[in-house]
Amino acid sequence: MSNNQASMIGNLSNKASNHAKKNKNENNPLFRENKLLKVEVETLTKRIKQLETSINESHSDLSVLGTNKDSEIESLKKHIIKLESSSIADNKVNDLNLQIKELKADLDKKVVSTPSSNSQKDSSHLISKIEELQEKNTLYKTKSSDLERKLMKLKDQTVIDSSKLSVEGFINLNLTANAAKFFKAIMDQCVTDDWYVVSGYKIKNDYQIHRNYFSDAREELVDKKLIEYKNIGKDGNVKSVEYRLLIL
C-alpha cells in the first residue's frame, strides 16, 4: 500500500469518526431513545431494591412470629412436665403412707406399755384411724392414676387454640347472645378435643346465662355442630354433664 493510499484511508477514518461524534447529540433519535432506556433501567433498579427490602422485612416478621409460636409450644411442654413432677395426688399419697406408718408404730408402743383395758381402747381407736387413712390412701392413689392417664392423653391430643378463631370468624357463626356466652365457656374449659365435665352452675354464674335460656343456648351450639354433650348418671339421674368442643 502506497503512502498516498494510507493517507487517504486515514483521512476517511478521521472524517467518519468526526461525523459520528457530531451526530451523538440530543437531536439524534437513537441517542434520545438510549437515554430514556437508561432512565427506565435506573427506575426499575430502584423499584427492585425497594421490593427486596420489603421482602427481607416480611421474612424478619415471619421469623419473629415463628419464634413466638415456638416459645408457646415450649411453655406448654414445660407446664406438662411440671404437672408430672409435682402431682398433688402423689404428694397426698406419700403423706398418708407416712401417717399410717406413724400410727402403726404408735399402736405397737401403746399395746406394749399400757394395761390391757386401756390398750384395747387405744388400739380400737388407732385401728379405726388407720382404716380411715387407708381408705383415703386408696382414693388418692386412684386419683393419682387418673391424673397420670390424663397427662399422657394430653400429650397425644391436639391442643385447641381458641385464639385462632378470629373476631370476624366468631361473628360469622351468627350466634345468639346466650349461645355466644355458652360457646365461650366451653372454649375456656375444653382445652383439647377430649370430653370434659363442665359444671352447669359455673356456666350460668361465671358467664351470666339465665337458667331459663341455658338449654336453648346449648341446643343452638349442638345444632350448629360446634359442641357435643352427654349426661353422666344412672337410671335417669344426671350427676354431671360432659362436653366436647368440635371446632378445631
Short mmCIF file of C-alpha atoms in Angstrom, two decimals, residues 3-232:
data_model
loop_
_atom_site.label_atom_id
_atom_site.label_comp_id
_atom_site.label_asym_id
_atom_site.label_seq_id
_atom_site.Cartn_x
_atom_site.Cartn_y
_atom_site.Cartn_z
CA ASN A 3 1.81 6.32 1.31
CA ASN A 4 -0.90 8.17 -0.58
CA GLN A 5 -3.38 5.36 -0.14
CA ALA A 6 -2.62 5.08 3.58
CA SER A 7 -3.00 8.79 3.97
CA MET A 8 -6.35 8.72 2.13
CA ILE A 9 -7.69 5.88 4.32
CA GLY A 10 -6.58 7.73 7.46
CA ASN A 11 -8.37 10.87 6.37
CA LEU A 12 -11.58 8.95 5.62
CA SER A 13 -11.41 7.24 9.04
CA ASN A 14 -10.97 10.57 10.80
CA LYS A 15 -13.87 12.08 8.90
CA ALA A 16 -16.12 9.11 9.76
CA SER A 17 -15.16 9.40 13.43
CA ASN A 18 -15.79 13.13 13.50
CA HIS A 19 -19.12 12.62 11.71
CA ALA A 20 -20.22 10.03 14.35
CA LYS A 21 -19.22 12.37 17.19
CA LYS A 22 -21.17 15.25 15.67
CA ASN A 23 -24.31 13.06 15.37
CA LYS A 24 -24.10 11.97 19.04
CA ASN A 25 -26.22 14.76 20.43
CA GLU A 26 -29.71 15.50 21.75
CA ASN A 27 -31.23 15.63 18.26
CA ASN A 28 -30.21 12.06 17.39
CA PRO A 29 -33.32 9.78 17.83
CA LEU A 30 -31.21 6.75 18.75
CA PHE A 31 -29.32 8.76 21.35
CA ARG A 32 -32.58 10.04 22.90
CA GLU A 33 -34.09 6.52 22.97
CA ASN A 34 -30.95 5.16 24.58
CA LYS A 35 -31.10 7.87 27.24
CA LEU A 36 -34.76 7.10 28.00
CA LEU A 37 -33.96 3.41 28.31
CA LYS A 38 -31.19 4.19 30.80
CA VAL A 39 -33.62 6.24 32.92
CA GLU A 40 -36.16 3.39 32.83
CA VAL A 41 -33.49 0.87 33.84
CA GLU A 42 -32.45 3.05 36.80
CA THR A 43 -36.12 3.39 37.89
CA LEU A 44 -36.65 -0.37 37.68
CA THR A 45 -33.43 -1.00 39.60
CA LYS A 46 -34.62 1.27 42.43
CA ARG A 47 -38.02 -0.48 42.48
CA ILE A 48 -36.35 -3.90 42.66
CA LYS A 49 -34.23 -2.75 45.61
CA GLN A 50 -37.37 -1.47 47.38
CA LEU A 51 -39.10 -4.81 46.81
CA GLU A 52 -36.07 -6.71 48.11
CA THR A 53 -36.08 -4.55 51.25
CA SER A 54 -39.82 -5.19 51.73
CA ILE A 55 -39.34 -8.96 51.28
CA ASN A 56 -36.49 -9.01 53.82
CA GLU A 57 -38.66 -7.13 56.33
CA SER A 58 -41.50 -9.64 55.76
CA HIS A 59 -39.11 -12.54 56.33
CA SER A 60 -37.96 -10.89 59.54
CA ASP A 61 -41.58 -10.50 60.75
CA LEU A 62 -42.35 -14.16 59.92
CA SER A 63 -39.23 -15.22 61.80
CA VAL A 64 -40.40 -13.32 64.91
CA LEU A 65 -43.87 -14.91 64.67
CA GLY A 66 -42.31 -18.36 64.33
CA THR A 67 -40.10 -17.75 67.36
CA ASN A 68 -43.13 -16.64 69.43
CA LYS A 69 -45.07 -19.78 68.43
CA ASP A 70 -42.09 -21.98 69.33
CA SER A 71 -41.97 -20.26 72.73
CA GLU A 72 -45.68 -21.03 73.30
CA ILE A 73 -45.12 -24.70 72.46
CA GLU A 74 -42.09 -24.91 74.77
CA SER A 75 -44.10 -23.26 77.55
CA LEU A 76 -46.85 -25.88 77.17
CA LYS A 77 -44.30 -28.72 77.26
CA LYS A 78 -42.74 -27.29 80.45
CA HIS A 79 -46.19 -27.00 82.01
CA ILE A 80 -46.91 -30.68 81.30
CA ILE A 81 -43.53 -31.73 82.75
CA LYS A 82 -44.22 -29.62 85.84
CA LEU A 83 -47.59 -31.32 86.32
CA GLU A 84 -45.96 -34.73 86.01
CA SER A 85 -43.22 -33.96 88.54
CA SER A 86 -45.45 -32.26 91.14
CA SER A 87 -48.66 -34.29 91.22
CA ILE A 88 -50.78 -33.17 94.21
CA ALA A 89 -52.36 -36.61 94.42
CA ASP A 90 -48.94 -38.31 94.61
CA ASN A 91 -47.86 -35.97 97.40
CA LYS A 92 -51.00 -36.75 99.38
CA VAL A 93 -50.43 -40.49 98.92
CA ASN A 94 -46.91 -40.15 100.31
CA ASP A 95 -48.18 -38.08 103.27
CA LEU A 96 -50.87 -40.66 104.06
CA ASN A 97 -48.40 -43.54 103.88
CA LEU A 98 -46.19 -41.71 106.37
CA GLN A 99 -49.17 -41.10 108.72
CA ILE A 100 -50.15 -44.78 108.54
CA LYS A 101 -46.62 -45.86 109.46
CA GLU A 102 -46.53 -43.43 112.38
CA LEU A 103 -49.91 -44.62 113.68
CA LYS A 104 -48.89 -48.28 113.45
CA ALA A 105 -45.70 -47.53 115.35
CA ASP A 106 -47.73 -45.62 117.97
CA LEU A 107 -50.14 -48.55 118.24
CA ASP A 108 -47.31 -51.03 118.85
CA LYS A 109 -45.88 -48.84 121.61
CA LYS A 110 -49.23 -48.43 123.38
CA VAL A 111 -50.05 -52.14 123.22
CA VAL A 112 -46.76 -52.95 124.96
CA SER A 113 -46.68 -50.14 127.55
CA THR A 114 -50.33 -49.82 128.78
CA PRO A 115 -52.68 -52.07 130.85
CA SER A 116 -54.87 -54.39 128.83
CA SER A 117 -58.21 -52.44 129.18
CA ASN A 118 -56.74 -49.09 128.13
CA SER A 119 -54.64 -50.79 125.50
CA GLN A 120 -57.69 -52.34 123.86
CA LYS A 121 -59.49 -48.98 123.80
CA ASP A 122 -56.50 -47.17 122.29
CA SER A 123 -55.94 -50.00 119.86
CA SER A 124 -59.52 -49.87 118.60
CA HIS A 125 -59.28 -46.12 118.08
CA LEU A 126 -55.95 -46.35 116.26
CA ILE A 127 -57.10 -49.28 114.11
CA SER A 128 -60.19 -47.28 113.10
CA LYS A 129 -57.99 -44.30 112.28
CA ILE A 130 -55.64 -46.48 110.24
CA GLU A 131 -58.54 -47.97 108.27
CA GLU A 132 -59.85 -44.47 107.55
CA LEU A 133 -56.44 -43.33 106.33
CA GLN A 134 -56.05 -46.46 104.22
CA GLU A 135 -59.37 -45.70 102.50
CA LYS A 136 -58.17 -42.16 101.77
CA ASN A 137 -54.88 -43.56 100.58
CA THR A 138 -56.68 -45.82 98.09
CA LEU A 139 -58.80 -42.89 96.90
CA TYR A 140 -55.77 -40.67 96.34
CA LYS A 141 -53.93 -43.48 94.55
CA THR A 142 -56.89 -43.77 92.19
CA LYS A 143 -56.91 -40.00 91.63
CA SER A 144 -53.14 -40.08 91.06
CA SER A 145 -53.54 -42.78 88.40
CA ASP A 146 -56.36 -40.82 86.74
CA LEU A 147 -54.19 -37.71 86.68
CA GLU A 148 -51.32 -39.64 85.13
CA ARG A 149 -53.61 -41.08 82.44
CA LYS A 150 -54.98 -37.62 81.66
CA LEU A 151 -51.46 -36.20 81.36
CA MET A 152 -50.45 -38.97 78.97
CA LYS A 153 -53.62 -38.40 76.97
CA LEU A 154 -52.95 -34.65 76.89
CA LYS A 155 -49.57 -35.31 75.25
CA ASP A 156 -51.19 -37.29 72.43
CA GLN A 157 -54.04 -34.87 71.74
CA THR A 158 -54.29 -31.75 69.65
CA VAL A 159 -54.40 -28.67 71.86
CA ILE A 160 -57.16 -26.35 70.77
CA ASP A 161 -56.02 -22.76 70.42
CA SER A 162 -59.25 -20.76 70.72
CA SER A 163 -57.34 -17.59 69.80
CA LYS A 164 -57.20 -18.90 66.20
CA LEU A 165 -60.91 -18.15 65.92
CA SER A 166 -60.81 -14.51 64.87
CA VAL A 167 -63.36 -11.91 65.89
CA GLU A 168 -64.72 -11.95 62.36
CA GLY A 169 -64.92 -15.76 62.46
CA PHE A 170 -66.79 -15.62 65.75
CA ILE A 171 -69.24 -13.07 64.38
CA ASN A 172 -69.81 -15.19 61.27
CA LEU A 173 -71.06 -18.03 63.50
CA ASN A 174 -74.18 -15.88 63.87
CA LEU A 175 -74.93 -16.99 67.45
CA THR A 176 -77.48 -15.50 69.80
CA ALA A 177 -76.07 -13.64 72.79
CA ASN A 178 -76.62 -16.53 75.22
CA ALA A 179 -75.26 -19.13 72.79
CA ALA A 180 -72.14 -16.98 72.27
CA LYS A 181 -71.59 -16.84 76.06
CA PHE A 182 -72.14 -20.61 76.32
CA PHE A 183 -69.67 -21.26 73.48
CA LYS A 184 -67.07 -19.04 75.19
CA ALA A 185 -67.50 -21.07 78.39
CA ILE A 186 -66.91 -24.37 76.57
CA MET A 187 -63.89 -22.98 74.70
CA ASP A 188 -62.38 -21.87 78.03
CA GLN A 189 -62.96 -25.22 79.75
CA CYS A 190 -62.25 -27.71 76.92
CA VAL A 191 -58.57 -27.32 76.01
CA THR A 192 -58.31 -30.46 73.83
CA ASP A 193 -60.66 -32.49 71.65
CA ASP A 194 -61.48 -34.80 74.58
CA TRP A 195 -64.61 -34.89 76.79
CA TYR A 196 -64.64 -32.61 79.86
CA VAL A 197 -67.00 -32.38 82.80
CA VAL A 198 -68.20 -28.76 82.96
CA SER A 199 -70.45 -27.51 85.75
CA GLY A 200 -73.75 -26.05 84.57
CA TYR A 201 -73.71 -23.78 87.63
CA LYS A 202 -70.28 -22.44 86.57
CA ILE A 203 -71.51 -21.72 83.04
CA LYS A 204 -74.63 -19.92 84.32
CA ASN A 205 -72.86 -18.00 87.05
CA ASP A 206 -69.45 -17.15 85.54
CA TYR A 207 -70.77 -16.40 82.05
CA GLN A 208 -74.05 -14.79 83.12
CA ILE A 209 -76.52 -17.06 81.33
CA HIS A 210 -80.00 -17.11 82.84
CA ARG A 211 -81.20 -20.65 83.64
CA ASN A 212 -84.32 -20.11 81.50
CA TYR A 213 -82.15 -19.75 78.39
CA PHE A 214 -79.46 -22.30 79.30
CA SER A 215 -80.92 -25.28 77.40
CA ASP A 216 -81.82 -23.26 74.31
CA ALA A 217 -78.30 -21.82 74.09
CA ARG A 218 -76.76 -25.28 74.42
CA GLU A 219 -79.02 -26.83 71.77
CA GLU A 220 -78.20 -23.96 69.39
CA LEU A 221 -74.50 -24.87 69.63
CA VAL A 222 -75.30 -28.57 69.11
CA ASP A 223 -77.44 -27.79 66.03
CA LYS A 224 -74.56 -25.77 64.54
CA LYS A 225 -72.19 -28.69 65.27
CA LEU A 226 -69.93 -26.59 67.48
CA ILE A 227 -70.18 -28.81 70.60
CA GLU A 228 -71.36 -32.23 71.80
CA TYR A 229 -72.55 -33.15 75.28
CA LYS A 230 -73.66 -36.23 77.19
CA ASN A 231 -75.27 -36.78 80.58
CA ILE A 232 -73.42 -38.94 83.11
#
